[in-house]
Amino acid sequence: MSNGRSEAPRNKTEDDITTEVLERFSDTPDPRLRQIMLSLIGHLHAFVKEVQLTEAEWFKAIEILTEAGKMCSDRRQEFILFSDTLGVSMVVDLLSHRKPERATESTVFGPFHRLGAPDMPAGGNIAHTDEGTPALVSGRVLDLAGKPIAGALLDVWQAQPNGLYDSQDQHPEDLNMRGKFHSDRDGHYLLRTTVPVHYPIPSDGPVGAMLKATGRHPWRPAHIHFVVSAEGYEPVTTHIFDRRDPYLNSDAVFAVKDSLICDFTRHDGGAEGQRYGIGGPYFAAEFDFRLAPAAGGAVDVEDAQRRLAALGARA
Ligand code: BEZ
Ligand code: FE
């Protein structure tokens, strides 16, 4: 039957098939979808031909994807973990958040953000635990000219001292190591927490199997997550990393940027710690966030927060 296309001889060489598939998608009405589909097919077919994929390998790939799908729930997103550990999330992040020179760089959102973190006063302690070493994290929220931004929202979350996020632990319904802080009139913020620890990403599924089979480890260097937002500025989703961490050069999800590494300095105690309820030694880190002006006018901060949270599939 004629469909207006050339009636070339059918199913022939592998290159004929690629040509025919590309032709079949070439009338996709939406130009962006057409661009994406044609490029995807071109790369996918080229990959299969380049590695001379066998039927057994193709079937294995289908099994892996099926297993990944079965693992996904509101508490686990195996496909995002694949994207993270293949470096795709960081490439998309870089393409999507090209920042002006002095703005704080972004990094992966990760799957462990939760809505509903409590509002906390300056110096509030996000760690409901006796484990771990106390830490004070402080700094300022500034614009690109170095002017303080008052009333910026800092949504903070962190793995517990045992290396698990609250949602992975025995009582996943309890919130721990999470809080929302605001910068003061001079742009200052201050929070109490524990020194972050390195921890392995979930590796009991197909992503873990891939890491093992390829000789990679699942560890993420110690970090604290932040989403910093303020009216009229681009929000930034980022982490701060502890400079002493042994995994800075081999983060399982490729999320470390030099500008996000900071020093956690030991203090033997003293008045500053005591003011925030710390009796003994503690560590202090300072980090300033610099926000770029919103590209298209004022940002709806609440909406940005909701969309970011929805990506993490946490309620
Ligand atoms: C995280 O830092 O919470 C994270 C990021 C990507 C994958 C897994 C965990
Ligand atoms: Fe994390």
Short mmCIF file of N, CA and C in Angstrom, two decimals, residues 74-236:
data_model
loop_
_atom_site.label_atom_id
_atom_site.label_comp_id
_atom_site.label_asym_id
_atom_site.label_seq_id
_atom_site.Cartn_x
_atom_site.Cartn_y
_atom_site.Cartn_z
N ASP A 74 7.16 5.53 45.72
CA ASP A 74 7.29 6.91 46.20
C ASP A 74 8.51 7.06 47.10
N ARG A 75 9.21 5.97 47.41
CA ARG A 75 10.42 6.05 48.24
C ARG A 75 11.68 5.67 47.49
N ARG A 76 11.54 5.28 46.23
CA ARG A 76 12.72 4.82 45.50
C ARG A 76 12.56 5.15 44.03
N GLN A 77 13.57 5.79 43.43
CA GLN A 77 13.50 6.12 42.00
C GLN A 77 14.76 5.58 41.33
N GLU A 78 14.68 4.35 40.88
CA GLU A 78 15.87 3.69 40.33
C GLU A 78 16.31 4.34 39.01
N PHE A 79 15.37 4.89 38.23
CA PHE A 79 15.76 5.50 36.96
C PHE A 79 16.55 6.79 37.19
N ILE A 80 16.15 7.57 38.22
CA ILE A 80 16.94 8.77 38.53
C ILE A 80 18.34 8.35 39.00
N LEU A 81 18.40 7.25 39.77
CA LEU A 81 19.72 6.77 40.20
C LEU A 81 20.58 6.37 39.00
N PHE A 82 19.96 5.74 37.99
CA PHE A 82 20.70 5.42 36.75
C PHE A 82 21.21 6.71 36.12
N SER A 83 20.31 7.69 36.01
CA SER A 83 20.69 8.96 35.39
C SER A 83 21.84 9.60 36.17
N ASP A 84 21.75 9.55 37.51
CA ASP A 84 22.80 10.15 38.36
C ASP A 84 24.14 9.44 38.17
N THR A 85 24.11 8.11 38.22
CA THR A 85 25.37 7.36 38.21
C THR A 85 25.97 7.26 36.81
N LEU A 86 25.17 7.57 35.78
CA LEU A 86 25.71 7.63 34.41
C LEU A 86 26.17 9.05 34.07
N GLY A 87 26.01 9.97 35.00
CA GLY A 87 26.46 11.36 34.79
C GLY A 87 25.47 12.19 33.99
N VAL A 88 24.33 11.61 33.62
CA VAL A 88 23.36 12.34 32.79
C VAL A 88 22.72 13.48 33.59
N SER A 89 22.41 13.23 34.86
CA SER A 89 21.77 14.28 35.67
C SER A 89 22.65 15.52 35.73
N MET A 90 23.95 15.32 35.90
CA MET A 90 24.84 16.48 36.00
C MET A 90 24.98 17.21 34.67
N VAL A 91 24.95 16.48 33.55
CA VAL A 91 25.01 17.16 32.25
C VAL A 91 23.75 18.00 32.06
N VAL A 92 22.59 17.42 32.39
CA VAL A 92 21.32 18.17 32.26
C VAL A 92 21.34 19.38 33.19
N ASP A 93 21.85 19.18 34.40
CA ASP A 93 21.93 20.28 35.37
C ASP A 93 22.80 21.42 34.81
N LEU A 94 23.93 21.05 34.23
CA LEU A 94 24.83 22.08 33.68
C LEU A 94 24.18 22.81 32.51
N LEU A 95 23.50 22.06 31.63
CA LEU A 95 22.85 22.69 30.48
C LEU A 95 21.71 23.60 30.92
N SER A 96 21.03 23.21 32.00
CA SER A 96 19.82 23.94 32.42
C SER A 96 20.12 25.13 33.30
N HIS A 97 21.26 25.11 33.97
CA HIS A 97 21.54 26.18 34.95
C HIS A 97 22.88 26.83 34.67
N ARG A 98 23.02 27.36 33.47
CA ARG A 98 24.25 28.10 33.18
C ARG A 98 24.21 29.38 33.99
N LYS A 99 25.12 29.49 34.92
CA LYS A 99 25.08 30.61 35.87
C LYS A 99 26.07 31.69 35.46
N PRO A 100 25.74 32.95 35.77
CA PRO A 100 26.76 33.99 35.59
C PRO A 100 27.96 33.67 36.48
N GLU A 101 29.09 34.20 36.08
CA GLU A 101 30.39 33.94 36.71
C GLU A 101 30.34 33.79 38.25
N ARG A 102 29.79 34.78 38.96
CA ARG A 102 29.93 34.78 40.43
C ARG A 102 28.81 34.06 41.16
N ALA A 103 27.81 33.57 40.43
CA ALA A 103 26.67 32.93 41.11
C ALA A 103 27.07 31.55 41.65
N THR A 104 26.46 31.15 42.77
CA THR A 104 26.72 29.82 43.34
C THR A 104 26.31 28.75 42.34
N GLU A 105 27.20 27.78 42.15
CA GLU A 105 26.91 26.73 41.17
C GLU A 105 25.89 25.73 41.73
N SER A 106 25.14 25.15 40.81
CA SER A 106 24.14 24.16 41.22
C SER A 106 24.76 22.76 41.14
N THR A 107 24.05 21.81 41.74
CA THR A 107 24.42 20.41 41.57
C THR A 107 23.16 19.56 41.73
N VAL A 108 23.30 18.23 41.69
CA VAL A 108 22.09 17.39 41.61
C VAL A 108 21.15 17.60 42.81
N PHE A 109 19.89 17.45 42.55
CA PHE A 109 18.86 17.56 43.60
C PHE A 109 18.87 16.29 44.46
N GLY A 110 19.05 15.14 43.81
CA GLY A 110 19.03 13.87 44.54
C GLY A 110 17.62 13.46 44.90
N PRO A 111 17.46 12.22 45.39
CA PRO A 111 16.11 11.71 45.63
C PRO A 111 15.61 11.88 47.07
N PHE A 112 16.33 12.59 47.93
CA PHE A 112 15.99 12.55 49.36
C PHE A 112 15.39 13.83 49.93
N HIS A 113 15.07 14.80 49.06
CA HIS A 113 14.38 15.99 49.57
C HIS A 113 12.98 15.60 50.00
N ARG A 114 12.47 16.26 51.06
CA ARG A 114 11.07 16.05 51.46
C ARG A 114 10.43 17.40 51.70
N LEU A 115 9.14 17.47 51.35
CA LEU A 115 8.38 18.66 51.71
C LEU A 115 8.13 18.61 53.22
N GLY A 116 7.83 19.76 53.80
CA GLY A 116 7.39 19.77 55.20
C GLY A 116 8.50 19.90 56.21
N ALA A 117 9.71 20.25 55.77
CA ALA A 117 10.78 20.48 56.75
C ALA A 117 10.35 21.64 57.66
N PRO A 118 10.68 21.55 58.96
CA PRO A 118 10.21 22.59 59.89
C PRO A 118 10.93 23.93 59.69
N ASP A 119 10.19 25.03 59.90
CA ASP A 119 10.80 26.36 59.93
C ASP A 119 11.62 26.48 61.19
N MET A 120 12.82 27.00 61.07
CA MET A 120 13.70 27.08 62.25
C MET A 120 14.29 28.47 62.39
N PRO A 121 14.52 28.89 63.64
CA PRO A 121 15.18 30.19 63.85
C PRO A 121 16.67 30.07 63.57
N ALA A 122 17.35 31.20 63.43
CA ALA A 122 18.80 31.17 63.24
C ALA A 122 19.43 30.38 64.37
N GLY A 123 20.36 29.48 64.03
CA GLY A 123 21.02 28.67 65.05
C GLY A 123 20.26 27.42 65.43
N GLY A 124 19.07 27.20 64.84
CA GLY A 124 18.26 26.01 65.15
C GLY A 124 19.00 24.73 64.75
N ASN A 125 18.72 23.66 65.51
CA ASN A 125 19.44 22.40 65.31
C ASN A 125 18.58 21.45 64.48
N ILE A 126 19.06 21.05 63.30
CA ILE A 126 18.27 20.13 62.47
C ILE A 126 18.48 18.67 62.87
N ALA A 127 19.47 18.41 63.73
CA ALA A 127 19.83 17.02 64.05
C ALA A 127 19.15 16.57 65.33
N HIS A 128 18.16 15.68 65.21
CA HIS A 128 17.50 15.13 66.40
C HIS A 128 18.19 13.82 66.74
N THR A 129 19.43 13.90 67.19
CA THR A 129 20.22 12.70 67.47
C THR A 129 21.38 13.06 68.37
N ASP A 130 21.82 12.08 69.17
CA ASP A 130 23.01 12.31 70.00
C ASP A 130 24.25 11.85 69.27
N GLU A 131 24.06 11.16 68.15
CA GLU A 131 25.22 10.68 67.39
C GLU A 131 25.86 11.82 66.61
N GLY A 132 27.07 11.59 66.14
CA GLY A 132 27.72 12.56 65.26
C GLY A 132 28.40 13.69 66.02
N THR A 133 29.17 14.46 65.30
CA THR A 133 29.91 15.59 65.88
C THR A 133 29.16 16.88 65.56
N PRO A 134 28.87 17.71 66.59
CA PRO A 134 28.12 18.95 66.32
C PRO A 134 28.84 19.85 65.33
N ALA A 135 28.06 20.56 64.55
CA ALA A 135 28.64 21.51 63.58
C ALA A 135 27.74 22.74 63.49
N LEU A 136 28.38 23.89 63.28
CA LEU A 136 27.65 25.13 62.99
C LEU A 136 27.98 25.52 61.56
N VAL A 137 26.97 25.72 60.75
CA VAL A 137 27.18 26.14 59.36
C VAL A 137 26.57 27.53 59.22
N SER A 138 27.37 28.47 58.72
CA SER A 138 26.88 29.85 58.63
C SER A 138 27.44 30.52 57.39
N GLY A 139 26.92 31.69 57.10
CA GLY A 139 27.39 32.45 55.95
C GLY A 139 26.37 33.49 55.60
N ARG A 140 26.44 33.96 54.36
CA ARG A 140 25.48 34.99 53.95
C ARG A 140 24.87 34.63 52.60
N VAL A 141 23.71 35.16 52.35
CA VAL A 141 23.09 35.06 51.02
C VAL A 141 23.25 36.44 50.39
N LEU A 142 23.91 36.47 49.23
CA LEU A 142 24.29 37.73 48.59
C LEU A 142 23.82 37.77 47.15
N ASP A 143 23.71 38.99 46.61
CA ASP A 143 23.48 39.07 45.16
C ASP A 143 24.83 39.10 44.45
N LEU A 144 24.83 39.24 43.13
CA LEU A 144 26.09 39.11 42.39
C LEU A 144 27.04 40.28 42.65
N ALA A 145 26.48 41.38 43.16
CA ALA A 145 27.34 42.53 43.49
C ALA A 145 27.83 42.44 44.93
N GLY A 146 27.45 41.36 45.64
CA GLY A 146 27.89 41.20 47.03
C GLY A 146 26.97 41.86 48.03
N LYS A 147 25.81 42.34 47.57
CA LYS A 147 24.85 42.97 48.49
C LYS A 147 24.03 41.90 49.21
N PRO A 148 23.82 42.04 50.52
CA PRO A 148 23.06 41.02 51.26
C PRO A 148 21.62 40.88 50.76
N ILE A 149 21.14 39.66 50.73
CA ILE A 149 19.73 39.42 50.42
C ILE A 149 19.05 39.01 51.73
N ALA A 150 18.15 39.86 52.19
CA ALA A 150 17.43 39.56 53.44
C ALA A 150 16.24 38.66 53.13
N GLY A 151 15.89 37.80 54.07
CA GLY A 151 14.67 36.99 53.95
C GLY A 151 14.75 35.87 52.93
N ALA A 152 15.98 35.52 52.50
CA ALA A 152 16.11 34.37 51.57
C ALA A 152 15.75 33.10 52.33
N LEU A 153 15.15 32.15 51.62
CA LEU A 153 14.78 30.87 52.24
C LEU A 153 15.88 29.84 51.94
N LEU A 154 16.36 29.18 52.99
CA LEU A 154 17.36 28.10 52.81
C LEU A 154 16.71 26.80 53.26
N ASP A 155 16.39 25.94 52.32
CA ASP A 155 15.81 24.63 52.62
C ASP A 155 16.99 23.65 52.68
N VAL A 156 17.20 23.05 53.86
CA VAL A 156 18.42 22.29 54.13
C VAL A 156 18.07 20.84 54.43
N TRP A 157 18.84 19.89 53.88
CA TRP A 157 18.66 18.49 54.28
C TRP A 157 19.99 17.76 54.18
N GLN A 158 20.08 16.69 54.95
CA GLN A 158 21.39 16.05 55.12
C GLN A 158 21.18 14.61 55.58
N ALA A 159 22.12 13.73 55.24
CA ALA A 159 22.07 12.36 55.76
C ALA A 159 22.39 12.38 57.24
N GLN A 160 21.83 11.42 57.98
CA GLN A 160 22.08 11.31 59.43
C GLN A 160 23.51 10.82 59.65
N PRO A 161 24.02 10.95 60.90
CA PRO A 161 25.37 10.46 61.18
C PRO A 161 25.55 8.96 60.87
N ASN A 162 24.46 8.18 60.84
CA ASN A 162 24.59 6.75 60.49
C ASN A 162 24.63 6.53 58.97
N GLY A 163 24.65 7.60 58.19
CA GLY A 163 24.79 7.47 56.73
C GLY A 163 23.47 7.26 56.01
N LEU A 164 22.36 7.24 56.75
CA LEU A 164 21.05 7.06 56.12
C LEU A 164 20.27 8.37 56.17
N TYR A 165 19.46 8.62 55.14
CA TYR A 165 18.48 9.70 55.26
C TYR A 165 17.34 9.20 56.15
N ASP A 166 16.62 10.15 56.77
CA ASP A 166 15.52 9.76 57.66
C ASP A 166 14.54 8.81 56.97
N SER A 167 14.27 9.05 55.67
CA SER A 167 13.28 8.25 54.94
C SER A 167 13.78 6.82 54.68
N GLN A 168 15.09 6.58 54.89
CA GLN A 168 15.63 5.22 54.70
C GLN A 168 15.74 4.48 56.03
N ASP A 169 15.50 5.19 57.13
CA ASP A 169 15.78 4.61 58.44
C ASP A 169 14.54 3.91 58.99
N GLN A 170 14.64 3.46 60.25
CA GLN A 170 13.59 2.60 60.82
C GLN A 170 12.22 3.27 60.92
N HIS A 171 12.22 4.59 61.12
CA HIS A 171 10.94 5.31 61.24
C HIS A 171 10.86 6.35 60.14
N PRO A 172 10.61 5.89 58.92
CA PRO A 172 10.69 6.80 57.77
C PRO A 172 9.69 7.95 57.83
N GLU A 173 8.66 7.81 58.67
CA GLU A 173 7.68 8.89 58.75
C GLU A 173 8.22 10.08 59.55
N ASP A 174 9.24 9.87 60.38
CA ASP A 174 9.81 10.96 61.19
C ASP A 174 10.78 11.80 60.35
N LEU A 175 10.64 13.13 60.47
CA LEU A 175 11.59 14.01 59.78
C LEU A 175 12.81 14.22 60.66
N ASN A 176 13.99 14.09 60.08
CA ASN A 176 15.22 14.37 60.81
C ASN A 176 16.24 14.94 59.85
N MET A 177 17.09 15.82 60.34
CA MET A 177 18.17 16.45 59.56
C MET A 177 17.59 17.29 58.42
N ARG A 178 16.54 18.01 58.73
CA ARG A 178 15.91 18.88 57.74
C ARG A 178 15.44 20.15 58.42
N GLY A 179 15.51 21.26 57.71
CA GLY A 179 14.99 22.50 58.28
C GLY A 179 14.95 23.61 57.24
N LYS A 180 14.12 24.59 57.52
CA LYS A 180 14.04 25.78 56.66
C LYS A 180 14.48 26.98 57.47
N PHE A 181 15.43 27.73 56.93
CA PHE A 181 15.99 28.89 57.62
C PHE A 181 15.82 30.11 56.72
N HIS A 182 15.85 31.30 57.35
CA HIS A 182 15.80 32.54 56.56
C HIS A 182 17.03 33.37 56.86
N SER A 183 17.52 34.06 55.83
CA SER A 183 18.64 34.98 56.06
C SER A 183 18.09 36.22 56.79
N ASP A 184 18.95 36.85 57.63
CA ASP A 184 18.51 38.03 58.37
C ASP A 184 18.73 39.28 57.51
N ARG A 185 18.57 40.45 58.11
CA ARG A 185 18.62 41.68 57.31
C ARG A 185 20.00 41.91 56.69
N ASP A 186 21.06 41.30 57.27
CA ASP A 186 22.40 41.43 56.68
C ASP A 186 22.72 40.25 55.77
N GLY A 187 21.72 39.43 55.49
CA GLY A 187 21.93 38.27 54.61
C GLY A 187 22.48 37.06 55.34
N HIS A 188 22.70 37.17 56.69
CA HIS A 188 23.30 36.05 57.43
C HIS A 188 22.32 34.90 57.65
N TYR A 189 22.87 33.71 57.63
CA TYR A 189 22.11 32.54 58.08
C TYR A 189 23.02 31.74 59.00
N LEU A 190 22.43 30.92 59.85
CA LEU A 190 23.22 30.08 60.76
C LEU A 190 22.38 28.87 61.12
N LEU A 191 22.96 27.70 61.02
CA LEU A 191 22.23 26.50 61.44
C LEU A 191 23.15 25.58 62.21
N ARG A 192 22.55 24.84 63.13
CA ARG A 192 23.30 23.81 63.85
C ARG A 192 22.94 22.45 63.25
N THR A 193 23.94 21.60 63.10
CA THR A 193 23.71 20.26 62.57
C THR A 193 24.80 19.35 63.12
N THR A 194 25.09 18.26 62.40
CA THR A 194 26.26 17.45 62.72
C THR A 194 27.18 17.46 61.50
N VAL A 195 28.46 17.18 61.71
CA VAL A 195 29.40 17.14 60.58
C VAL A 195 28.88 16.10 59.58
N PRO A 196 28.74 16.47 58.30
CA PRO A 196 28.20 15.49 57.35
C PRO A 196 29.15 14.30 57.18
N VAL A 197 28.56 13.16 56.85
CA VAL A 197 29.36 11.94 56.65
C VAL A 197 29.19 11.48 55.20
N HIS A 198 30.20 10.73 54.68
CA HIS A 198 29.98 10.13 53.37
C HIS A 198 29.06 8.91 53.53
N TYR A 199 28.33 8.61 52.48
CA TYR A 199 27.37 7.50 52.59
C TYR A 199 27.20 6.89 51.19
N PRO A 200 26.81 5.61 51.15
CA PRO A 200 26.60 4.97 49.84
C PRO A 200 25.19 5.25 49.31
N ILE A 201 25.06 5.48 48.01
CA ILE A 201 23.73 5.59 47.42
C ILE A 201 23.09 4.19 47.46
N PRO A 202 21.75 4.10 47.38
CA PRO A 202 21.12 2.77 47.44
C PRO A 202 21.70 1.86 46.35
N SER A 203 22.20 0.70 46.76
CA SER A 203 22.88 -0.14 45.77
C SER A 203 22.41 -1.59 45.83
N ASP A 204 21.15 -1.79 46.28
CA ASP A 204 20.60 -3.14 46.34
C ASP A 204 19.74 -3.45 45.12
N GLY A 205 19.86 -2.64 44.06
CA GLY A 205 19.07 -2.86 42.84
C GLY A 205 19.96 -2.87 41.62
N PRO A 206 19.36 -2.71 40.43
CA PRO A 206 20.14 -2.77 39.19
C PRO A 206 21.25 -1.72 39.10
N VAL A 207 21.06 -0.55 39.73
CA VAL A 207 22.14 0.45 39.69
C VAL A 207 23.35 -0.06 40.48
N GLY A 208 23.07 -0.66 41.65
CA GLY A 208 24.16 -1.24 42.45
C GLY A 208 24.86 -2.34 41.66
N ALA A 209 24.08 -3.16 40.95
CA ALA A 209 24.68 -4.26 40.16
C ALA A 209 25.57 -3.67 39.07
N MET A 210 25.11 -2.57 38.44
CA MET A 210 25.93 -1.94 37.40
C MET A 210 27.24 -1.41 37.99
N LEU A 211 27.14 -0.75 39.17
CA LEU A 211 28.35 -0.20 39.78
C LEU A 211 29.34 -1.32 40.08
N LYS A 212 28.82 -2.44 40.63
CA LYS A 212 29.69 -3.57 40.99
C LYS A 212 30.35 -4.15 39.74
N ALA A 213 29.53 -4.37 38.72
CA ALA A 213 30.05 -5.02 37.50
C ALA A 213 31.08 -4.15 36.78
N THR A 214 31.02 -2.84 37.03
CA THR A 214 31.94 -1.94 36.33
C THR A 214 33.07 -1.45 37.24
N GLY A 215 33.17 -2.08 38.42
CA GLY A 215 34.28 -1.76 39.32
C GLY A 215 34.16 -0.39 39.96
N ARG A 216 32.93 0.11 40.09
CA ARG A 216 32.75 1.43 40.72
C ARG A 216 32.17 1.27 42.13
N HIS A 217 32.47 2.25 43.01
CA HIS A 217 31.91 2.21 44.35
C HIS A 217 30.65 3.10 44.40
N PRO A 218 29.80 2.90 45.43
CA PRO A 218 28.55 3.67 45.50
C PRO A 218 28.63 4.92 46.39
N TRP A 219 29.81 5.35 46.82
CA TRP A 219 29.90 6.38 47.85
C TRP A 219 29.74 7.79 47.32
N ARG A 220 29.06 8.61 48.13
CA ARG A 220 28.98 10.05 47.90
C ARG A 220 29.79 10.74 48.98
N PRO A 221 30.62 11.74 48.60
CA PRO A 221 31.37 12.47 49.63
C PRO A 221 30.42 13.24 50.55
N ALA A 222 30.88 13.47 51.79
CA ALA A 222 30.05 14.16 52.80
C ALA A 222 29.58 15.52 52.29
N HIS A 223 28.29 15.78 52.46
CA HIS A 223 27.73 17.04 51.95
C HIS A 223 26.47 17.40 52.70
N ILE A 224 26.07 18.65 52.56
CA ILE A 224 24.77 19.14 53.05
C ILE A 224 24.05 19.75 51.86
N HIS A 225 22.77 19.38 51.70
CA HIS A 225 21.96 19.90 50.58
C HIS A 225 21.32 21.23 50.95
N PHE A 226 21.25 22.11 49.95
CA PHE A 226 20.55 23.39 50.11
C PHE A 226 19.73 23.70 48.86
N VAL A 227 18.52 24.21 49.04
CA VAL A 227 17.86 24.98 47.98
C VAL A 227 17.73 26.39 48.55
N VAL A 228 18.38 27.35 47.89
CA VAL A 228 18.34 28.73 48.39
C VAL A 228 17.52 29.56 47.40
N SER A 229 16.51 30.25 47.91
CA SER A 229 15.63 31.00 47.01
C SER A 229 15.26 32.34 47.64
N ALA A 230 15.00 33.31 46.79
CA ALA A 230 14.55 34.62 47.26
C ALA A 230 13.80 35.29 46.13
N GLU A 231 12.83 36.08 46.50
CA GLU A 231 12.01 36.81 45.53
C GLU A 231 12.90 37.61 44.58
N GLY A 232 12.70 37.42 43.27
CA GLY A 232 13.45 38.21 42.29
C GLY A 232 14.79 37.60 41.89
N TYR A 233 15.10 36.40 42.43
CA TYR A 233 16.39 35.75 42.12
C TYR A 233 16.14 34.32 41.63
N GLU A 234 17.10 33.80 40.84
CA GLU A 234 17.03 32.40 40.44
C GLU A 234 17.33 31.54 41.66
N PRO A 235 16.47 30.58 41.99
CA PRO A 235 16.81 29.69 43.11
C PRO A 235 18.00 28.81 42.72
N VAL A 236 18.77 28.39 43.70
CA VAL A 236 19.87 27.46 43.39
C VAL A 236 19.72 26.20 44.24
#
